[in-house]
Tab-separated table of C-alpha atoms in Angstrom:
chain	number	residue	atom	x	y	z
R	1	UNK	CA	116.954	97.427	134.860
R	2	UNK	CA	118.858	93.951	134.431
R	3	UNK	CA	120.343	92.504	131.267
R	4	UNK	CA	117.950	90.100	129.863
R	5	UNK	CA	119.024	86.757	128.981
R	6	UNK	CA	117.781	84.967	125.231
R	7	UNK	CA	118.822	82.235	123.345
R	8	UNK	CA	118.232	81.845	119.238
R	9	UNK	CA	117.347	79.316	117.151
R	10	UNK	CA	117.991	79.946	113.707
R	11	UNK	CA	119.650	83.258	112.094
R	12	UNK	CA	123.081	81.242	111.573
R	13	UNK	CA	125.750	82.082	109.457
R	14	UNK	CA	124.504	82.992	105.913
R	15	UNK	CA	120.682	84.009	107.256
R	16	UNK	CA	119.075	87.293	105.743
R	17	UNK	CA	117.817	88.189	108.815
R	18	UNK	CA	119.841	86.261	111.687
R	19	UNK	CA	122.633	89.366	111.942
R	20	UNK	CA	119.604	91.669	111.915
R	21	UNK	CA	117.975	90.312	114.836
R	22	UNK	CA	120.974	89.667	117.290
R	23	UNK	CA	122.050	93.503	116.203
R	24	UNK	CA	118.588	94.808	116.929
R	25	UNK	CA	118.194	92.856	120.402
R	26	UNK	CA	121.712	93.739	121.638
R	27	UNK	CA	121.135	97.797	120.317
R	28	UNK	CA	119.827	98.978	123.272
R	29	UNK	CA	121.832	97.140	125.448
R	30	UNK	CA	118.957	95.133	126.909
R	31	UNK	CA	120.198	91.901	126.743
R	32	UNK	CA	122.544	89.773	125.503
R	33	UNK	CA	122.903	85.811	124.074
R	34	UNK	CA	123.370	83.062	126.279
R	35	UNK	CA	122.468	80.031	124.146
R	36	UNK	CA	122.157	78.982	120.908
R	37	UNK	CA	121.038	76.605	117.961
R	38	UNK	CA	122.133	79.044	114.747
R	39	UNK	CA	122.502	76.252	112.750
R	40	UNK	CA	121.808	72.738	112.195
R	41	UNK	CA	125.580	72.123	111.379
R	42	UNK	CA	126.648	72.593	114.939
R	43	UNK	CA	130.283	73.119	114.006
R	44	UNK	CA	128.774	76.570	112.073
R	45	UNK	CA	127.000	77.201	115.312
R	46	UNK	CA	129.816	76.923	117.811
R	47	UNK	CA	131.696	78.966	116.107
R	48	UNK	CA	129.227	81.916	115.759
R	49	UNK	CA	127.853	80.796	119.503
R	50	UNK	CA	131.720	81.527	120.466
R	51	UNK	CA	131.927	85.174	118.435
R	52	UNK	CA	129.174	86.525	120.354
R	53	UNK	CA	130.560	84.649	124.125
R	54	UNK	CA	128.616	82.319	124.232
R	55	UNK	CA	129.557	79.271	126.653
R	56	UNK	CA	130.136	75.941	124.690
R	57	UNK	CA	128.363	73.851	126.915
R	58	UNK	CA	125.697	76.217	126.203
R	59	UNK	CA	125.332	75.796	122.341
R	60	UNK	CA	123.140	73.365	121.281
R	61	UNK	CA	122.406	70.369	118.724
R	62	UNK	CA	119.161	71.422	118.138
R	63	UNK	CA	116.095	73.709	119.540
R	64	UNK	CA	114.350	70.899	121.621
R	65	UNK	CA	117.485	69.867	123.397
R	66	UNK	CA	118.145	73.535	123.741
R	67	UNK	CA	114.675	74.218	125.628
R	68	UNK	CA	114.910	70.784	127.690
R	69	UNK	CA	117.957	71.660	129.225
R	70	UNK	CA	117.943	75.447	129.488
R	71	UNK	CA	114.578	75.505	130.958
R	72	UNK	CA	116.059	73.797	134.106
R	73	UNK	CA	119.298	76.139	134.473
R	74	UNK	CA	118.633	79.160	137.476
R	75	UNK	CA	120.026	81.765	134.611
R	76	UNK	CA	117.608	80.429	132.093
R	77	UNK	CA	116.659	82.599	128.691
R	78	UNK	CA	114.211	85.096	129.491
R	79	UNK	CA	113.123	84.790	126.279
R	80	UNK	CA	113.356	82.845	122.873
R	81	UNK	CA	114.258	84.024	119.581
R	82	UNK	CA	112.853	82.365	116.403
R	83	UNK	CA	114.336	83.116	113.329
R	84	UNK	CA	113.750	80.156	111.363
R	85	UNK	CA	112.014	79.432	108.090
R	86	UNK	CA	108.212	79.357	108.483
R	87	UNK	CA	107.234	75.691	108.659
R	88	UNK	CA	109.596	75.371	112.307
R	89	UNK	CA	108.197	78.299	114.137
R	90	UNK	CA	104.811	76.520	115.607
R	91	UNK	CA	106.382	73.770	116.727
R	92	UNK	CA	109.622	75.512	118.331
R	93	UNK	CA	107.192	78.256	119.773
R	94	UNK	CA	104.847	75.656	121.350
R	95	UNK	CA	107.857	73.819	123.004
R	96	UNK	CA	109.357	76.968	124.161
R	97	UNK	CA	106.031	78.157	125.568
R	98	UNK	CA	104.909	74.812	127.513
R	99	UNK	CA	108.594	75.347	128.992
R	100	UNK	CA	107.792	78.639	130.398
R	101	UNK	CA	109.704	80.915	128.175
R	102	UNK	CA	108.961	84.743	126.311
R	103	UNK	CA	108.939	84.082	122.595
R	104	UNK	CA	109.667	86.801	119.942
R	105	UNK	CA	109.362	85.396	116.251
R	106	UNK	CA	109.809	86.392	112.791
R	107	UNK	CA	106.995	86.731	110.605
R	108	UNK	CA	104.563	84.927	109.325
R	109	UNK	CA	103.911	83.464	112.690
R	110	UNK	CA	102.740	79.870	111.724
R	111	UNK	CA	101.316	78.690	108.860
R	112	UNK	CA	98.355	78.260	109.158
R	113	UNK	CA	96.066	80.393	111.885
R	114	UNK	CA	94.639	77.469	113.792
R	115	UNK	CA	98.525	77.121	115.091
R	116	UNK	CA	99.202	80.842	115.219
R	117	UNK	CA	95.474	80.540	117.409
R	118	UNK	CA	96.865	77.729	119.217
R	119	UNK	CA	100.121	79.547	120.331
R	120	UNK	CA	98.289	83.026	121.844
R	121	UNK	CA	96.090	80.578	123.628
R	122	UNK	CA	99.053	79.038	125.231
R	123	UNK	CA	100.632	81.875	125.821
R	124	UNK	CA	98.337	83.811	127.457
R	125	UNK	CA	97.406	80.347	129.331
R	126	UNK	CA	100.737	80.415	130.942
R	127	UNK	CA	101.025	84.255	131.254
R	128	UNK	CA	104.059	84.697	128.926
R	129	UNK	CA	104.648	87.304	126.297
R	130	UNK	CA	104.552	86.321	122.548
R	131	UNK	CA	106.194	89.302	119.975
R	132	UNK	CA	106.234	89.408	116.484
R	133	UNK	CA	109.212	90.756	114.488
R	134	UNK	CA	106.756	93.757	112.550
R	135	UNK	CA	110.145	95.893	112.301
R	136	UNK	CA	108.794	98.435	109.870
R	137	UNK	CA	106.432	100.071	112.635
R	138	UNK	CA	109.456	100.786	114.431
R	139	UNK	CA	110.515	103.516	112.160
R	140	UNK	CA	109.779	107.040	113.964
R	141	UNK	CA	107.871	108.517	111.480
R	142	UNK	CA	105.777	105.488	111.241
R	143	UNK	CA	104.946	106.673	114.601
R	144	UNK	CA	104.533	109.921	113.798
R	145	UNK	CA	101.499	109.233	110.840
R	146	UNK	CA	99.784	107.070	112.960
R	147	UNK	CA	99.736	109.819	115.252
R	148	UNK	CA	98.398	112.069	112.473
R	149	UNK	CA	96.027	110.106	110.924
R	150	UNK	CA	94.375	108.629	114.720
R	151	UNK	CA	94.225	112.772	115.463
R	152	UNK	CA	92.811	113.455	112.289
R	153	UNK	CA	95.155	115.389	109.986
R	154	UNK	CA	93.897	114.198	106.563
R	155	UNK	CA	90.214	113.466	107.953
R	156	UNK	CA	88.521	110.209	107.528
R	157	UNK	CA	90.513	107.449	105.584
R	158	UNK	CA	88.850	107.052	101.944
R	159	UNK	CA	91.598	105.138	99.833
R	160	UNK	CA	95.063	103.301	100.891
R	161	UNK	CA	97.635	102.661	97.978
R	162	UNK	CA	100.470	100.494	98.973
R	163	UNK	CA	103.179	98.325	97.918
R	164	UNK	CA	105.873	96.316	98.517
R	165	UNK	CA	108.097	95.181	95.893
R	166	UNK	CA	111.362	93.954	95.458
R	167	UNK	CA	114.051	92.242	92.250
R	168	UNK	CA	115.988	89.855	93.631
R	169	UNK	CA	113.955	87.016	92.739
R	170	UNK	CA	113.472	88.228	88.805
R	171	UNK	CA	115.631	86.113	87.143
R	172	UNK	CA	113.152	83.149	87.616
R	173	UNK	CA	115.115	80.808	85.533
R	174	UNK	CA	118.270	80.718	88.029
R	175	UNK	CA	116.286	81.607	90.956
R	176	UNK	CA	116.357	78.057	92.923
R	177	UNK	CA	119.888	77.911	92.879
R	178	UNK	CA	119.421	80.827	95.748
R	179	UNK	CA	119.636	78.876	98.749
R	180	UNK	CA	117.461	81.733	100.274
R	181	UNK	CA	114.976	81.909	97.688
R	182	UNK	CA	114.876	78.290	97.180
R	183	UNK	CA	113.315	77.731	100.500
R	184	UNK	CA	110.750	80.737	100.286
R	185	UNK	CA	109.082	79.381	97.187
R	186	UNK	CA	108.907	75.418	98.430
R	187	UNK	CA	105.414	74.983	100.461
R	188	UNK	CA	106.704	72.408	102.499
R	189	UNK	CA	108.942	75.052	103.900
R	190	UNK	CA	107.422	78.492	102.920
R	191	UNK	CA	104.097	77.454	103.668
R	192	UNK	CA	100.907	79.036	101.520
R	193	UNK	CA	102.724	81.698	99.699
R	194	UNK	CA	106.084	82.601	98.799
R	195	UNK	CA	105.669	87.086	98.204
R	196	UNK	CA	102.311	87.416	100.531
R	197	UNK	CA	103.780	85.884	103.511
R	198	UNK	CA	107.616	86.913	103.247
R	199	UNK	CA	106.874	91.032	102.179
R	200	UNK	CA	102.919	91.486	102.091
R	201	UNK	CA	102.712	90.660	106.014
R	202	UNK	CA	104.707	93.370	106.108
R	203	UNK	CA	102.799	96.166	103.920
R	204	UNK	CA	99.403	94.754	106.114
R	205	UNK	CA	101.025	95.506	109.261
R	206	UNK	CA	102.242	98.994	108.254
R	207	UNK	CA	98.741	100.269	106.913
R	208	UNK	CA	96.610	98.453	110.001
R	209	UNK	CA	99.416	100.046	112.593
R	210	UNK	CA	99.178	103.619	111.032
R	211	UNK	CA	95.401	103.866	110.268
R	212	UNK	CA	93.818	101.136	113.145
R	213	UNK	CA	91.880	99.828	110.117
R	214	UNK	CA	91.423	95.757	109.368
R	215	UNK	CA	91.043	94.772	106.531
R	216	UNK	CA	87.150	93.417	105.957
R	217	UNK	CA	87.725	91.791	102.604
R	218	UNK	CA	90.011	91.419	99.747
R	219	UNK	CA	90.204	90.221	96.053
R	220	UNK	CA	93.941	88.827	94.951
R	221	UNK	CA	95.900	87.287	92.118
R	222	UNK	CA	98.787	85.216	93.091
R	223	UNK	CA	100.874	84.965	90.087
R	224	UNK	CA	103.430	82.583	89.632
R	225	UNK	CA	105.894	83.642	86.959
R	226	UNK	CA	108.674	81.636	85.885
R	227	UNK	CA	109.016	77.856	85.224
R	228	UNK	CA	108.805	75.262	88.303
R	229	UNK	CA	107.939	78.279	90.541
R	230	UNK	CA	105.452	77.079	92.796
R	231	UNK	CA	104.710	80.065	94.908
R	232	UNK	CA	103.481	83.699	94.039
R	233	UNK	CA	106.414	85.840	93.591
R	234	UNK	CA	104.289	88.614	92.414
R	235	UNK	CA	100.860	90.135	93.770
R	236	UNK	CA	98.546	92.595	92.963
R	237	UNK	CA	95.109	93.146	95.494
R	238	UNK	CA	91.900	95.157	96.069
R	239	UNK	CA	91.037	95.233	99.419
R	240	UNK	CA	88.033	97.206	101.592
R	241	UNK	CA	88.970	97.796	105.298
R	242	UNK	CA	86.039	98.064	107.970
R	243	UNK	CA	85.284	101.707	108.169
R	244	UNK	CA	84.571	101.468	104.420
R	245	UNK	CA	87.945	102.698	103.341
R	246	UNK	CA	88.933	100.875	99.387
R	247	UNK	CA	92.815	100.006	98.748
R	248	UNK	CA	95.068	98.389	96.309
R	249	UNK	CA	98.470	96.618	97.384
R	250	UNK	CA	101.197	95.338	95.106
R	251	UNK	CA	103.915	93.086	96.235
R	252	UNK	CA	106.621	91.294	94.456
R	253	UNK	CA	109.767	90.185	94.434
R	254	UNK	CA	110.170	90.003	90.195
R	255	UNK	CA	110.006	94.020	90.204
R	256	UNK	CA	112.642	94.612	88.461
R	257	UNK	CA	114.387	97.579	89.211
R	258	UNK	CA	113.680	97.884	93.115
R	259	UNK	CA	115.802	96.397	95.898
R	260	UNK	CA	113.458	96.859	98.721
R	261	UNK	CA	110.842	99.858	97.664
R	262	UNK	CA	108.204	99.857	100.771
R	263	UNK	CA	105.320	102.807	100.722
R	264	UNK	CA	102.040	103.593	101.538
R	265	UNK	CA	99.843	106.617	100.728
R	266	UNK	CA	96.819	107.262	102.830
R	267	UNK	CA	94.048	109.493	101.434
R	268	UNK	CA	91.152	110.980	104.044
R	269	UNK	CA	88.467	113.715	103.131
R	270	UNK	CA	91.395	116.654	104.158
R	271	UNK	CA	94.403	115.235	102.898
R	272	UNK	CA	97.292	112.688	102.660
R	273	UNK	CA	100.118	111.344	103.927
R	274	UNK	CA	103.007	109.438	101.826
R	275	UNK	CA	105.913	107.446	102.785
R	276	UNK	CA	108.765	105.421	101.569
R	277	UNK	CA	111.015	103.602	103.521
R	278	UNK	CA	113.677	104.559	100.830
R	279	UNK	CA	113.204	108.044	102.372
R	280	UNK	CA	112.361	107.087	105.785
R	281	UNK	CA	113.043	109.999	107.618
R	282	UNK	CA	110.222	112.084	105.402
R	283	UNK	CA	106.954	112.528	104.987
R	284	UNK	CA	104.930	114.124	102.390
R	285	UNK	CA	101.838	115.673	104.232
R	286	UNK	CA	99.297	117.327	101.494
R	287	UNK	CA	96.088	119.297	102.462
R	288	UNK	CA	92.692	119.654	101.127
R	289	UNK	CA	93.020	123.343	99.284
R	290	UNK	CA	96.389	123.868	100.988
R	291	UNK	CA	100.038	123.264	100.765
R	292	UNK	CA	102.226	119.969	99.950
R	293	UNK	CA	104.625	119.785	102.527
R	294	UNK	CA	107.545	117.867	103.605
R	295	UNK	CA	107.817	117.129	107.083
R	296	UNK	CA	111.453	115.932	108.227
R	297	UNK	CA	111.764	113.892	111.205
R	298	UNK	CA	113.950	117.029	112.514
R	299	UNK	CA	110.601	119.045	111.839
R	300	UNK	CA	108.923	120.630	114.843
R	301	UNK	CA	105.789	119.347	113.959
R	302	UNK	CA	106.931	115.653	115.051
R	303	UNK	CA	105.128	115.059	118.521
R	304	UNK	CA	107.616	115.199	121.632
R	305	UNK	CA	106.949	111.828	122.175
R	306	UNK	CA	108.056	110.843	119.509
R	307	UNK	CA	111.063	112.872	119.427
R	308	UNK	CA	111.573	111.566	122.964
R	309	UNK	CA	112.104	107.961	121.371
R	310	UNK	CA	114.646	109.164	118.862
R	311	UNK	CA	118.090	107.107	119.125
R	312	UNK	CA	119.692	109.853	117.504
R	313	UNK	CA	118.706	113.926	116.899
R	314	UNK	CA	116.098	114.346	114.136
R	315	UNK	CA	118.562	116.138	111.692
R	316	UNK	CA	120.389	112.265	111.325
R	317	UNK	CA	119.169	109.722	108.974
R	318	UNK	CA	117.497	106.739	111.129
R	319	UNK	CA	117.951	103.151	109.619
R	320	UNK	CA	116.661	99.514	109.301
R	321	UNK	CA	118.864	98.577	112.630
R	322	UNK	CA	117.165	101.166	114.407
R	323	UNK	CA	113.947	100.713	113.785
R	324	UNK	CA	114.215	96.996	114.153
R	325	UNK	CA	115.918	98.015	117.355
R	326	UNK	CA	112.740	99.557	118.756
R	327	UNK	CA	110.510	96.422	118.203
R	328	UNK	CA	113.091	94.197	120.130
R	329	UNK	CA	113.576	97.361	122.654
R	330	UNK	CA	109.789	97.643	123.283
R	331	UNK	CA	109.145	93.647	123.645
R	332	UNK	CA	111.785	93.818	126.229
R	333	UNK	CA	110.828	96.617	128.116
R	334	UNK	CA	107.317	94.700	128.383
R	335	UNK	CA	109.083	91.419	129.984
R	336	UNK	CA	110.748	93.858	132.576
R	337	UNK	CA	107.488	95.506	133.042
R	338	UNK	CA	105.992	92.618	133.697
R	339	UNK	CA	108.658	91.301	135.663
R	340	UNK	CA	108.101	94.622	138.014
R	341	UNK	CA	104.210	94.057	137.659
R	342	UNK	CA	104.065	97.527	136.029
R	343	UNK	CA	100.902	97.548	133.288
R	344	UNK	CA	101.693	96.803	129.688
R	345	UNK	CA	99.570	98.839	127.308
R	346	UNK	CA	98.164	97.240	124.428
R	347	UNK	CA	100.007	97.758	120.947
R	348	UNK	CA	103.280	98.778	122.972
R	349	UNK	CA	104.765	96.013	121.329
R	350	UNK	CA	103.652	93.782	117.826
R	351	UNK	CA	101.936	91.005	119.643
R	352	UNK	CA	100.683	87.508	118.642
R	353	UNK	CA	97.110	88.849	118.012
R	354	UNK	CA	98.790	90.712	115.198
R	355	UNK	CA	100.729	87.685	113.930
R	356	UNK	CA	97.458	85.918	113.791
R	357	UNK	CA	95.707	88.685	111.901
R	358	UNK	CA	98.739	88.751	109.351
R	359	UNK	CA	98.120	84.500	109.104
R	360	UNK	CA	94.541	85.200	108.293
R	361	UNK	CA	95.392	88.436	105.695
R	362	UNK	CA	97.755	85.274	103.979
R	363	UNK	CA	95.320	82.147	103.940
R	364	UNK	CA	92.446	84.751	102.606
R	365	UNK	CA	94.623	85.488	99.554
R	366	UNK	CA	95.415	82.442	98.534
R	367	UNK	CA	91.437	81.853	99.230
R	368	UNK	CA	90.811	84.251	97.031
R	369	UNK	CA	93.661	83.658	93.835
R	370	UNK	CA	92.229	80.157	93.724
R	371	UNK	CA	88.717	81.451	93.185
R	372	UNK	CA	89.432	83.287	89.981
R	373	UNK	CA	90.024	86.738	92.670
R	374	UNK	CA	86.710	86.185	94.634
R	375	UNK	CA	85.943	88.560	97.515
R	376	UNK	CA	86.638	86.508	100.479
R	377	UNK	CA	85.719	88.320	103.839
R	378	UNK	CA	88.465	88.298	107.022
């Protein structure tokens, strides 16, 4: 296999999540960065651009003069990371796909799911790949439960509690002096929602990867605590999935008390599965009139291929990197696939379609907050 070529745009010095991605892509030792546009301030971007050996002449102004000219070059990208805020990734993902270029971005996709609609249609117009940055599902016992739930361990899904909720936005009268919060809760930036776009993508995602369910409908409140906050930063929702399955989410990001608590507990007609990304190499795996049991990722009751993805033995802990490693390792292994003409199964990487499905999960909550919690149907 070759090295794979990418340039960013965004994820410059100070990002949440910029250090995150270039770690996770560079892991497996895929592929490595060849242009850039980490920052507006180019002086801040040449001088990450030259930390990770990147050429100058190859480090950019900004992300349209980055596609223009890189899209010409013989040792072109092979693909384009996006790790901007929200309201830049349709345009910079149309540009970079009408210029012929793979595109992997963070979630939520777009803003609005006529452009997240717009960019799998061009996309798949131009036979390019489109990822999305779902990094939870990369986790190995993520795996594992939706292995156990799709061969039917607990039994048909009845009930799905989950949540996602974090502090660091609590102290809501300082909270816009946060450069990184400041942008999350301004729609011009954000978009619809500050806490349902920025963490509840990411508790949908989990639940519809492990169980294959979609969500049918949903009731939400949105609230918006704090003065001058315009976006929810805390959310609490009923929601019934299509096989008839009922569930309740809570996300927020005023919880105080919790740096990043992520978990989901499934209940079926012969038992449940728990898990916490706090404890993310454990599951708790309960049976109808049998044992409570915790299953270890070490456990020989993981499936061998599953263990055959590990990065390291079972008996070590397995982190964020890691399993953001596997997302980025997966979407590349499908450009080389497809580079070879070898098939690319569906789901082997988070894909647009599932992008678009978190865009819709967003604009239906915010449907449904501003119609004192109506049921609005996905």
């Amino acid at each position: 296999m070759r090295t794979l070529r990418y340039g960013m745009i965004g994820g410059g010095p100070g990002s949440l999540i910029g250090e995150v991605h270039r770690k996770a892509a560079s892991y497996h030792g895929l592929s490595k960065p060849v242009c850039s546009v980490f920052s507006r301030d180019y002086e801040k971007n040449l001088s990450l651009a030259l930390d990770y050996g990147i050429d100058e002449d190859r480090v950019y102004n900004d992300y349209e003069e980055l596609i223009e000219k890189e899209s010409k070059r013989s040792d072109k990208p092979d693909f384009i990371i996006i790790a901007t805020p929200n309201a830049f990734h349709y345009e910079i993902a149309k540009k970079a796909l009408k210029n012929m270029f793979h595109v992997i971005c963070d979630k939520p996709v777009t803003i609005n799911s006529d452009e997240a609609v717009e960019l799998r249609d061009l996309a798949m117009k131009n036979n390019l790949l489109f990822g999305v940055t779902y990094a939870y599902t990369g986790y190995s016992m993520v795996h594992q439960i939706k292995k156990m739930v799709l061969n039917g361990n607990i039994g048909e899904v009845r009930y799905i509690s989950g949540r996602y909720i974090q502090d660091w936005m609590a102290d809501t009268e300082n909270i816009l002096n946060n450069k990184h919060a400041n942008w999350r809760l301004n729609p011009k930036i954000s978009g619809l929602t500050n806490s349902t776009g920025d963490i509840g993508t990411h508790l949908e995602n989990l639940v519809s990867f492990t169980t294959d369910l979609k969500i049918k409908k949903l009731s939400a409140r949105l609230d918006k605590f704090g003065d001058n906050i315009k976006l929810d930063n805390n959310v609490t929702m009923m929601v019934e999935y299509d096989n008839g399955a009922k569930g309740h989410y809570w996300i927020s990001q005023i919880a105080i008390g919790h740096d990043n608590d992520l978990g989901i507990e499934i209940v079926g007609t012969k038992g449940s599965i728990k898990w916490q990304q706090n404890r993310a190499n454990y599951i708790e795996f309960s049976k109808l009139n049998g044992p409570s049991q915790i299953i270890s990722r070490n456990s020989s009751l993981i499936y061998p291929e599953i263990k055959k993805d590990f990065l390291t033995e079972g008996g070590h802990p397995e982190g964020y990197i890691e399993a953001f490693s596997r997302t980025y390792k997966n979407f590349m292994h499908a450009i080389l696939r497809k580079d070879y003409g070898a098939e690319i199964s569906a789901g082997y990487y988070p894909e647009i379609d599932t992008g678009i499905q978190g865009v819709k999960f967003i604009e239906a909550a915010v449907e449904s907050s501003n119609n004192n919690n109506k049921w609005i149907e996905i």
